[in-house]
């Protein structure tokens, strides 16, 4: 069974500061993928970043980077220079090879990030 | 990125009626689409996996006769909530998997269903 844990239900961060959103996962499969999605109050899910279990380097996408620590089974999202528009729910998700072929994702419970001006 | 639409975005219906929600991939073909349900301030719960041309695969605890899924083409999947009741009120989100790239799913904007 796979499991995604996000231990921070809510975070408040000053604008322009960096923020780290925690995500740990549990899988016995050596091949898996990790995703981060952003959900603003409007409801749509916005893909942010992807990390494959065999990727040698941490994924980066603009202001987003993923601090992938495989031995610790953690995949924390780092947002640099936070902006007011970053206020949203953030979900960590995982797909492992038991789901290859149908690409099912398992989501964490999410972290509500609020950027303070 | 790829675009997925959902229609309607919001629907209010009376108890006992059926509601159909459409999910379309606008600029790519999706062999697989997923339907999720999200309660307020909660995470997304996968309801079913929809494969074009075959029956949907439902997650444990999801009533397949209650939530009918049809994946008629590579760009369209529909979810019909039959004989809706107030407890079916929720935010329903679909996603589509193009089968290329980083294996990411692209999500629709969601449909908020309110059953009176």
XYZ file of N, CA and C in Angstrom:
699
model
N 0.849 -1.197 0.000
C 0.000 0.000 0.000
C 0.882 1.243 0.000
N 0.413 2.262 -0.654
C 1.182 3.496 -0.684
C 0.487 4.525 0.172
N 1.292 5.435 0.659
C 0.740 6.443 1.553
C 1.525 7.738 1.375
N 0.811 8.817 1.384
C 1.411 10.146 1.296
C 1.036 10.915 2.550
N 2.016 11.516 3.192
C 1.765 12.266 4.422
C 2.227 13.706 4.284
N 1.287 14.604 4.526
C 1.612 16.026 4.600
C 1.253 16.466 6.008
N 2.243 16.804 6.795
C 2.024 17.041 8.231
C 1.647 18.468 8.567
N 1.721 19.357 7.593
C 1.424 20.771 7.850
C 0.040 21.104 7.285
N -0.977 21.171 8.120
C -2.294 21.526 7.591
C -2.354 22.966 7.088
N -1.584 23.849 7.738
C -1.599 25.236 7.317
C -0.272 25.910 7.604
N 0.085 26.877 6.734
C 1.312 27.637 6.944
C 1.087 29.086 6.563
N 1.719 29.978 7.317
C 1.683 31.404 7.016
C 3.117 31.855 6.781
N 3.327 32.513 5.659
C 4.673 32.925 5.278
C 4.637 34.368 4.796
N 5.653 35.101 5.168
C 5.771 36.492 4.719
C 6.117 36.518 3.233
N 5.521 37.464 2.558
C 5.806 37.634 1.119
C 7.308 37.796 0.900
N 7.781 37.197 -0.178
C 9.175 37.242 -0.629
C 10.078 36.255 0.107
N 9.563 35.636 1.144
C 10.358 34.613 1.809
C 10.221 33.277 1.095
N 11.166 32.386 1.320
C 11.066 31.028 0.787
C 10.239 30.178 1.750
N 9.584 29.175 1.188
C 8.761 28.300 2.025
C 8.976 26.854 1.602
N 8.995 25.979 2.576
C 9.125 24.549 2.313
C 7.879 23.823 2.788
N 7.261 23.089 1.893
C 6.082 22.286 2.228
C 6.515 20.823 2.285
N 6.208 20.191 3.404
C 6.706 18.835 3.638
C 5.814 17.766 3.019
N 6.466 16.707 2.571
C 5.749 15.544 2.041
C 6.622 14.314 2.264
N 6.079 13.338 2.927
C 6.761 12.046 3.028
C 5.867 10.990 2.423
N 6.494 9.934 1.965
C 5.736 8.900 1.279
C 6.193 7.530 1.744
N 5.385 6.583 1.466
C 5.691 5.215 1.863
C 5.334 4.280 0.719
N 6.329 3.636 0.183
C 6.096 2.633 -0.851
C 7.239 1.634 -0.822
N 6.943 0.419 -1.151
C 7.972 -0.605 -1.237
C 8.440 -0.788 -2.681
N 7.836 -0.032 -3.566
C 8.161 -0.150 -4.982
C 9.390 0.693 -5.302
N 10.363 0.162 -6.048
C 11.547 0.961 -6.387
C 11.279 2.007 -7.473
N 10.191 1.850 -8.190
C 9.873 2.768 -9.284
C 8.585 3.521 -8.967
N 8.695 4.824 -8.837
C 7.521 5.627 -8.509
C 7.743 7.054 -8.984
N 6.677 7.810 -8.993
C 6.746 9.214 -9.367
C 6.056 10.065 -8.322
N 6.596 11.242 -8.105
C 6.051 12.153 -7.103
C 5.645 13.467 -7.773
N 4.500 13.978 -7.400
C 3.941 15.174 -8.021
C 3.547 16.175 -6.933
N 3.598 17.431 -7.308
C 3.010 18.487 -6.490
C 2.001 19.249 -7.340
N 0.827 19.479 -6.731
C -0.223 20.250 -7.382
C -0.621 21.406 -6.473
N -1.041 22.491 -7.102
C -1.540 23.676 -6.398
C -3.024 23.793 -6.690
N -3.811 24.048 -5.649
C -5.246 24.236 -5.833
C -5.667 25.580 -5.251
N -5.842 26.605 -6.085
C -6.337 27.895 -5.589
C -7.791 27.769 -5.142
N -8.304 28.844 -4.605
C -9.686 28.822 -4.102
C -10.701 28.550 -5.210
N -10.343 28.810 -6.439
C -11.246 28.534 -7.565
C -11.437 27.037 -7.797
N -10.526 26.215 -7.295
C -10.744 24.774 -7.331
C -9.921 23.978 -8.322
N -9.405 24.615 -9.364
C -8.679 23.808 -10.344
C -7.350 23.335 -9.776
N -6.920 22.180 -10.219
C -5.649 21.603 -9.798
C -4.594 21.961 -10.827
N -3.539 22.607 -10.368
C -2.483 23.072 -11.262
C -1.220 22.265 -10.992
N -0.718 21.586 -12.019
C 0.498 20.802 -11.882
C 1.692 21.745 -11.704
N 2.537 21.416 -10.712
C 3.698 22.250 -10.439
C 5.003 21.586 -10.842
N 5.207 20.346 -10.377
C 6.522 19.761 -10.528
C 6.446 18.253 -10.360
N 7.359 17.554 -11.019
C 7.398 16.091 -10.987
C 8.814 15.607 -10.685
N 8.889 14.537 -9.884
C 10.175 13.898 -9.593
C 10.021 12.393 -9.768
N 10.830 11.795 -10.615
C 10.833 10.353 -10.761
C 11.806 9.734 -9.771
N 11.515 8.527 -9.348
C 12.336 7.896 -8.314
C 13.760 7.629 -8.789
N 13.950 7.534 -10.079
C 15.283 7.257 -10.604
C 16.017 8.513 -11.069
N 15.335 9.652 -10.931
C 15.978 10.903 -11.345
C 17.158 11.198 -10.428
N 18.288 11.533 -11.024
C 19.492 11.772 -10.239
C 19.501 13.153 -9.598
N 18.849 14.088 -10.256
C 18.847 15.460 -9.745
C 17.468 15.856 -9.258
N 17.469 16.787 -8.323
C 16.204 17.331 -7.843
C 15.534 18.132 -8.953
N 14.215 17.956 -9.076
C 13.475 18.669 -10.106
C 13.353 20.157 -9.754
N 13.396 20.980 -10.785
C 13.170 22.419 -10.607
C 12.282 22.916 -11.747
N 11.390 23.857 -11.389
C 10.518 24.500 -12.378
C 10.315 25.941 -11.931
N 11.135 26.833 -12.461
C 11.008 28.234 -12.089
C 11.266 28.435 -10.602
N 10.270 28.978 -9.886
C 10.447 29.216 -8.457
C 10.203 27.961 -7.612
N 9.802 26.893 -8.260
C 9.529 25.653 -7.538
C 10.709 24.691 -7.662
N 11.064 24.082 -6.567
C 12.050 23.012 -6.598
C 11.596 21.925 -5.641
N 12.034 20.725 -5.932
C 11.638 19.592 -5.112
C 12.880 19.060 -4.420
N 12.856 19.062 -3.113
C 13.965 18.534 -2.314
C 13.706 17.045 -2.090
N 14.266 16.250 -2.987
C 14.012 14.819 -2.998
C 15.087 14.087 -2.192
N 14.672 13.491 -1.072
C 15.589 12.712 -0.246
C 15.067 11.287 -0.197
N 15.615 10.501 -1.095
C 15.073 9.159 -1.337
C 15.177 8.263 -0.108
N 16.318 8.322 0.573
C 16.516 7.451 1.737
C 15.524 7.789 2.847
N 15.179 9.047 2.955
C 14.214 9.482 3.978
C 12.789 9.395 3.472
N 12.630 9.078 2.189
C 11.309 9.036 1.559
C 10.574 10.351 1.759
N 11.280 11.418 1.432
C 10.633 12.718 1.509
C 10.780 13.448 0.178
N 9.810 14.282 -0.111
C 9.778 15.025 -1.378
C 9.184 16.393 -1.096
N 9.943 17.213 -0.410
C 9.441 18.520 0.011
C 9.464 19.509 -1.147
N 8.442 20.317 -1.213
C 8.358 21.369 -2.223
C 8.917 22.660 -1.643
N 9.815 23.290 -2.373
C 10.371 24.573 -1.959
C 9.915 25.636 -2.951
N 9.311 26.684 -2.412
C 8.903 27.821 -3.234
C 9.795 28.988 -2.851
N 10.530 29.499 -3.793
C 11.424 30.625 -3.496
C 10.682 31.938 -3.736
N 11.092 32.957 -3.013
C 10.546 34.312 -3.211
C 9.026 34.282 -3.337
N 8.361 33.878 -2.278
C 6.910 33.681 -2.333
C 6.174 34.965 -2.725
N 5.045 34.744 -3.406
C 4.210 35.850 -3.872
C 2.800 35.678 -3.322
N 2.046 36.742 -3.309
C 0.673 36.678 -2.793
C -0.152 35.644 -3.552
N 0.137 35.507 -4.841
C -0.602 34.545 -5.656
C -0.279 33.094 -5.352
N 0.698 32.877 -4.486
C 1.032 31.500 -4.098
C 0.085 30.973 -3.029
N -0.735 31.844 -2.462
C -1.698 31.400 -1.448
C -2.668 30.406 -2.065
N -2.700 29.199 -1.540
C -3.510 28.120 -2.116
C -3.317 26.866 -1.274
N -4.065 25.807 -1.643
C -3.801 24.475 -1.092
C -2.757 23.811 -1.968
N -1.862 23.076 -1.352
C -0.838 22.359 -2.090
C -0.928 20.874 -1.740
N -0.983 20.059 -2.782
C -1.100 18.621 -2.592
C 0.116 17.908 -3.167
N 0.628 16.981 -2.381
C 1.659 16.064 -2.828
C 0.961 14.773 -3.278
N 1.451 14.155 -4.323
C 0.813 12.939 -4.819
C 1.869 11.969 -5.325
N 1.519 10.696 -5.322
C 2.463 9.676 -5.765
C 1.785 8.650 -6.672
N 2.567 8.175 -7.600
C 2.169 7.063 -8.456
C 3.300 6.043 -8.398
N 2.961 4.771 -8.143
C 4.011 3.764 -8.195
C 3.675 2.723 -9.257
N 4.541 1.765 -9.417
C 4.425 0.905 -10.596
C 3.239 -0.032 -10.518
N 2.631 -0.149 -9.336
C 1.407 -0.943 -9.307
C 0.311 -0.236 -10.078
N 0.515 1.073 -10.267
C -0.470 1.844 -10.994
C -0.041 2.184 -12.407
N 1.144 1.676 -12.814
C 1.570 1.927 -14.182
C 0.576 1.240 -15.115
N 0.238 1.939 -16.133
C -0.781 1.416 -17.029
C -2.068 2.155 -16.821
N -2.385 2.534 -15.583
C -3.557 3.373 -15.404
C -3.223 4.671 -14.692
N -1.988 4.809 -14.237
C -1.483 6.083 -13.747
C -2.286 6.668 -12.599
N -2.801 5.829 -11.737
C -3.537 6.346 -10.580
C -2.616 7.127 -9.665
N -3.126 8.203 -9.106
C -2.393 8.995 -8.134
C -3.021 8.847 -6.754
N -2.173 8.836 -5.741
C -2.637 8.918 -4.360
C -2.212 10.266 -3.822
N -3.157 10.984 -3.252
C -2.900 12.345 -2.790
C -2.725 12.402 -1.283
N -1.895 13.347 -0.841
C -1.820 13.666 0.574
C -2.991 14.535 0.973
N -3.041 14.889 2.244
C -4.169 15.662 2.775
C -4.058 17.143 2.481
N -2.897 17.578 2.016
C -2.753 18.952 1.592
C -2.244 19.889 2.682
N -1.661 20.994 2.236
C -1.208 22.083 3.117
C -1.776 23.376 2.571
N -2.446 24.117 3.438
C -2.968 25.432 3.026
C -1.912 26.480 3.305
N -1.398 27.071 2.241
C -0.371 28.095 2.361
C -0.994 29.472 2.214
N -0.686 30.349 3.141
C -1.158 31.725 3.088
C 0.055 32.638 3.105
N 0.131 33.483 2.097
C 1.244 34.431 1.995
C 0.773 35.771 2.571
N 1.536 36.283 3.502
C 1.173 37.521 4.196
C 1.913 38.692 3.554
N 1.192 39.740 3.191
C 1.887 40.886 2.560
C 2.789 41.625 3.537
N 0.495 24.113 -21.080
C 0.126 22.738 -20.775
C -1.178 22.352 -21.412
N -1.509 21.063 -21.324
C -2.738 20.551 -21.915
C -3.960 21.085 -21.174
N -5.060 21.194 -21.902
C -6.273 21.782 -21.335
C -7.372 20.740 -21.221
N -7.972 20.718 -20.039
C -9.113 19.843 -19.788
C -10.278 20.704 -19.328
N -11.424 20.503 -19.930
C -12.604 21.275 -19.541
C -13.609 20.371 -18.851
N -14.424 20.988 -18.020
C -15.518 20.292 -17.368
C -16.770 21.117 -17.507
N -17.880 20.419 -17.696
C -19.148 21.124 -17.828
C -20.248 20.299 -17.179
N -21.101 20.896 -16.352
C -21.079 22.317 -15.983
C -20.076 22.591 -14.869
N -19.825 23.844 -14.587
C -18.920 24.188 -13.495
C -19.653 24.161 -12.158
N -20.962 24.359 -12.259
C -21.756 24.396 -11.031
C -23.164 23.919 -11.373
N -23.715 23.069 -10.542
C -25.073 22.593 -10.791
C -25.796 22.393 -9.467
N -27.045 22.836 -9.459
C -27.925 22.628 -8.309
C -29.113 21.805 -8.802
N -29.414 20.734 -8.109
C -30.514 19.900 -8.568
C -31.337 19.428 -7.378
N -32.522 18.928 -7.695
C -33.398 18.409 -6.658
C -33.035 16.962 -6.350
N -33.297 16.554 -5.139
C -33.042 15.182 -4.735
C -33.839 14.225 -5.617
N -33.189 13.170 -6.062
C -33.852 12.175 -6.890
C -33.587 12.322 -8.377
N -33.063 13.456 -8.773
C -32.759 13.654 -10.192
C -31.344 13.168 -10.495
N -31.055 13.045 -11.785
C -29.723 12.618 -12.220
C -28.985 13.794 -12.839
N -27.701 13.807 -12.657
C -26.870 14.906 -13.145
C -25.702 14.323 -13.937
N -25.473 14.867 -15.121
C -24.355 14.420 -15.952
C -23.274 15.490 -15.976
N -22.052 15.078 -15.754
C -20.896 15.980 -15.798
C -19.979 15.504 -16.922
N -19.576 16.432 -17.767
C -18.706 16.096 -18.894
C -17.264 16.530 -18.618
N -16.343 15.715 -19.057
C -14.916 16.028 -18.958
C -14.315 15.857 -20.342
N -13.710 16.915 -20.856
C -13.141 16.869 -22.202
C -11.679 17.284 -22.197
N -10.859 16.528 -22.896
C -9.490 16.960 -23.154
C -9.523 17.722 -24.474
N -9.122 18.984 -24.436
C -9.348 19.866 -25.582
C -8.254 19.795 -26.640
N -7.022 19.537 -26.231
C -5.947 19.585 -27.214
C -5.064 18.342 -27.193
N -5.591 17.262 -26.635
C -4.856 16.000 -26.672
C -5.839 14.853 -26.508
N -5.378 13.677 -26.848
C -6.213 12.496 -26.673
C -5.831 11.800 -25.370
N -6.828 11.365 -24.656
C -6.611 10.768 -23.343
C -7.199 9.365 -23.313
N -6.318 8.379 -23.280
C -6.822 7.012 -23.183
C -7.402 6.750 -21.796
N -6.924 7.497 -20.829
C -7.373 7.303 -19.454
C -7.798 8.628 -18.857
N -8.946 8.619 -18.227
C -9.425 9.770 -17.467
C -9.796 9.281 -16.071
N -9.698 10.182 -15.127
C -9.972 9.838 -13.737
C -11.041 10.774 -13.186
N -11.856 10.236 -12.305
C -12.862 11.047 -11.621
C -12.570 11.037 -10.123
N -12.510 12.262 -9.565
C -12.240 12.439 -8.154
C -13.405 13.165 -7.497
N -13.492 12.969 -6.206
C -14.460 13.700 -5.405
C -13.678 14.383 -4.286
N -14.057 15.623 -4.002
C -13.370 16.373 -2.956
C -14.382 17.034 -2.039
N -14.309 16.698 -0.750
C -15.147 17.347 0.242
C -14.435 18.611 0.708
N -15.199 19.550 1.273
C -14.596 20.827 1.688
C -13.390 20.636 2.592
N -12.316 21.306 2.262
C -11.084 21.307 3.030
C -10.462 19.908 3.145
N -10.785 19.046 2.225
C -10.237 17.698 2.238
C -9.453 17.434 0.955
N -8.820 16.283 0.941
C -8.032 15.907 -0.222
C -8.921 15.311 -1.311
N -8.302 15.016 -2.429
C -9.036 14.397 -3.532
C -9.129 12.893 -3.296
N -10.322 12.363 -3.487
C -10.533 10.927 -3.376
C -10.848 10.369 -4.754
N -10.030 9.438 -5.212
C -10.277 8.843 -6.516
C -11.538 7.995 -6.456
N -12.433 8.241 -7.405
C -13.665 7.471 -7.475
C -13.520 6.320 -8.466
N -12.981 6.652 -9.651
C -12.924 5.633 -10.693
C -11.930 6.030 -11.768
N -11.458 5.023 -12.458
C -10.584 5.203 -13.608
C -11.371 4.848 -14.855
N -11.356 5.751 -15.810
C -12.161 5.590 -17.015
C -11.243 5.365 -18.208
N -11.396 4.239 -18.862
C -10.593 3.925 -20.045
C -11.474 3.927 -21.285
N -10.991 4.563 -22.318
C -11.765 4.674 -23.548
C -12.113 3.304 -24.104
N -13.379 3.106 -24.344
C -13.839 1.875 -24.957
C -14.010 0.691 -24.032
N -13.827 0.893 -22.750
C -14.008 -0.218 -21.816
C -14.706 0.275 -20.554
N -15.053 -0.669 -19.714
C -15.758 -0.298 -18.491
C -14.819 0.401 -17.528
N -15.398 1.290 -16.742
C -14.599 2.001 -15.750
C -14.228 1.077 -14.595
N -13.115 1.391 -13.980
C -12.670 0.666 -12.789
C -12.948 1.532 -11.572
N -13.794 1.033 -10.690
C -14.217 1.823 -9.541
C -13.362 1.490 -8.318
N -13.127 2.508 -7.510
C -12.419 2.298 -6.248
C -13.360 1.649 -5.236
N -12.739 1.039 -4.263
C -13.524 0.352 -3.229
C -14.441 1.345 -2.525
N -15.680 0.952 -2.384
C -16.640 1.783 -1.687
C -17.423 2.728 -2.577
N -17.065 2.809 -3.844
C -17.787 3.679 -4.772
C -18.823 2.848 -5.511
N -20.082 3.285 -5.447
C -21.176 2.531 -6.065
C -21.195 2.776 -7.570
N -20.934 1.749 -8.330
C -20.871 1.921 -9.784
C -22.239 2.180 -10.392
N -23.301 1.733 -9.735
C -24.642 1.994 -10.262
C -25.106 3.402 -9.910
N -24.461 3.991 -8.952
C -24.781 5.341 -8.521
C -24.018 6.363 -9.364
N -22.780 6.054 -9.636
C -21.909 6.958 -10.377
C -21.534 6.270 -11.694
N -22.324 6.575 -12.726
C -22.120 5.936 -14.020
C -21.077 6.697 -14.822
N -20.108 5.978 -15.325
C -19.037 6.598 -16.091
C -19.006 6.010 -17.494
N -18.930 6.919 -18.452
C -18.844 6.523 -19.847
C -17.692 7.260 -20.502
N -16.811 6.515 -21.154
C -15.657 7.112 -21.831
C -15.809 6.802 -23.313
N -16.636 7.621 -23.954
C -17.086 7.300 -25.306
C -16.030 7.542 -26.369
N -15.127 8.474 -26.090
C -14.101 8.774 -27.092
C -12.811 9.120 -26.376
N -11.772 9.364 -27.147
C -10.466 9.676 -26.556
C -10.404 11.084 -25.982
N -11.476 11.847 -26.134
C -11.473 13.209 -25.603
C -12.645 13.491 -24.676
N -13.471 12.510 -24.401
C -14.662 12.766 -23.596
C -14.965 11.614 -22.645
N -15.132 11.979 -21.375
C -15.647 11.051 -20.377
C -16.775 11.749 -19.642
N -17.815 10.998 -19.295
C -18.928 11.588 -18.556
C -19.161 10.822 -17.273
N -19.535 11.587 -16.241
C -19.923 11.025 -14.949
C -21.373 11.394 -14.715
N -22.211 10.418 -14.526
C -23.617 10.676 -14.218
C -23.909 10.238 -12.790
N -24.336 11.191 -11.995
C -24.755 10.898 -10.630
C -26.245 10.594 -10.695
N -26.596 9.349 -10.488
C -27.992 8.946 -10.638
C -28.734 9.083 -9.316
N -29.994 9.486 -9.408
C -30.842 9.648 -8.233
C -30.060 10.337 -7.115
N -29.648 11.535 -7.416
C -28.775 12.264 -6.487
C -29.491 12.588 -5.173
N -28.728 12.552 -4.104
C -29.221 12.908 -2.777
C -28.298 13.950 -2.167
N -28.744 14.634 -1.125
C -27.912 15.697 -0.542
C -26.499 15.239 -0.173
N -26.344 13.990 0.228
C -25.003 13.514 0.596
C -24.073 13.373 -0.613
N -24.635 13.477 -1.817
C -23.800 13.447 -3.029
C -23.242 14.827 -3.351
N -23.705 15.840 -2.627
C -23.191 17.190 -2.847
C -21.693 17.208 -2.581
N -20.952 17.709 -3.540
C -19.499 17.678 -3.429
C -18.892 18.408 -4.614
N -17.576 18.459 -4.621
C -16.816 19.007 -5.740
C -16.254 17.809 -6.509
N -16.610 17.696 -7.763
C -16.161 16.576 -8.585
C -15.143 17.094 -9.605
N -13.998 16.447 -9.646
C -12.918 16.875 -10.537
C -12.504 15.697 -11.422
N -12.311 15.989 -12.691
C -11.802 14.948 -13.580
C -10.358 15.278 -13.942
N -9.638 14.280 -14.365
C -8.302 14.506 -14.909
C -8.112 13.591 -16.103
N -7.193 13.988 -16.958
C -6.927 13.218 -18.165
C -5.437 12.966 -18.281
N -5.116 11.773 -18.725
C -3.715 11.381 -18.842
C -3.379 11.214 -20.313
N -2.454 12.027 -20.842
C -2.153 11.944 -22.270
C -1.223 10.800 -22.646
N -0.567 10.221 -21.668
C 0.320 9.107 -21.951
C 1.698 9.501 -22.427
N 2.001 10.801 -22.342
C 3.327 11.265 -22.755
C 3.873 12.208 -21.693
N 5.087 12.674 -21.884
C 5.668 13.628 -20.942
C 6.045 12.978 -19.639
N 5.835 13.678 -18.550
C 6.225 13.197 -17.232
C 5.149 12.367 -16.564
N 4.239 11.885 -17.332
C 3.138 11.094 -16.784
C 2.221 11.921 -15.898
N 2.251 13.228 -16.056
C 1.361 14.045 -15.232
C -0.057 13.942 -15.761
N -0.989 14.106 -14.845
C -2.390 14.197 -15.202
C -2.763 15.674 -15.277
N -3.634 15.996 -16.191
C -4.134 17.354 -16.324
C -5.570 17.388 -15.830
N -5.833 18.319 -14.956
C -7.114 18.354 -14.274
C -8.072 19.349 -14.899
N -9.344 19.005 -14.846
C -10.379 19.951 -15.209
C -10.607 20.936 -14.077
N -11.405 21.955 -14.317
C -11.646 22.992 -13.305
C -12.607 22.572 -12.215
N -13.226 21.414 -12.364
C -14.120 20.917 -11.319
C -15.567 21.314 -11.530
N -16.448 20.541 -10.922
C -17.888 20.798 -10.944
C -18.411 20.736 -9.523
N -19.045 21.815 -9.110
C -19.623 21.816 -7.763
C -21.080 21.411 -7.851
N -21.387 20.288 -7.266
C -22.752 19.756 -7.273
C -23.405 20.002 -5.919
N -24.575 20.617 -5.970
C -25.381 20.809 -4.764
C -26.725 20.146 -4.983
N -27.059 19.210 -4.126
C -28.335 18.502 -4.231
C -29.228 18.974 -3.089
N -30.376 19.511 -3.448
C -31.281 20.073 -2.436
C -32.207 19.009 -1.858
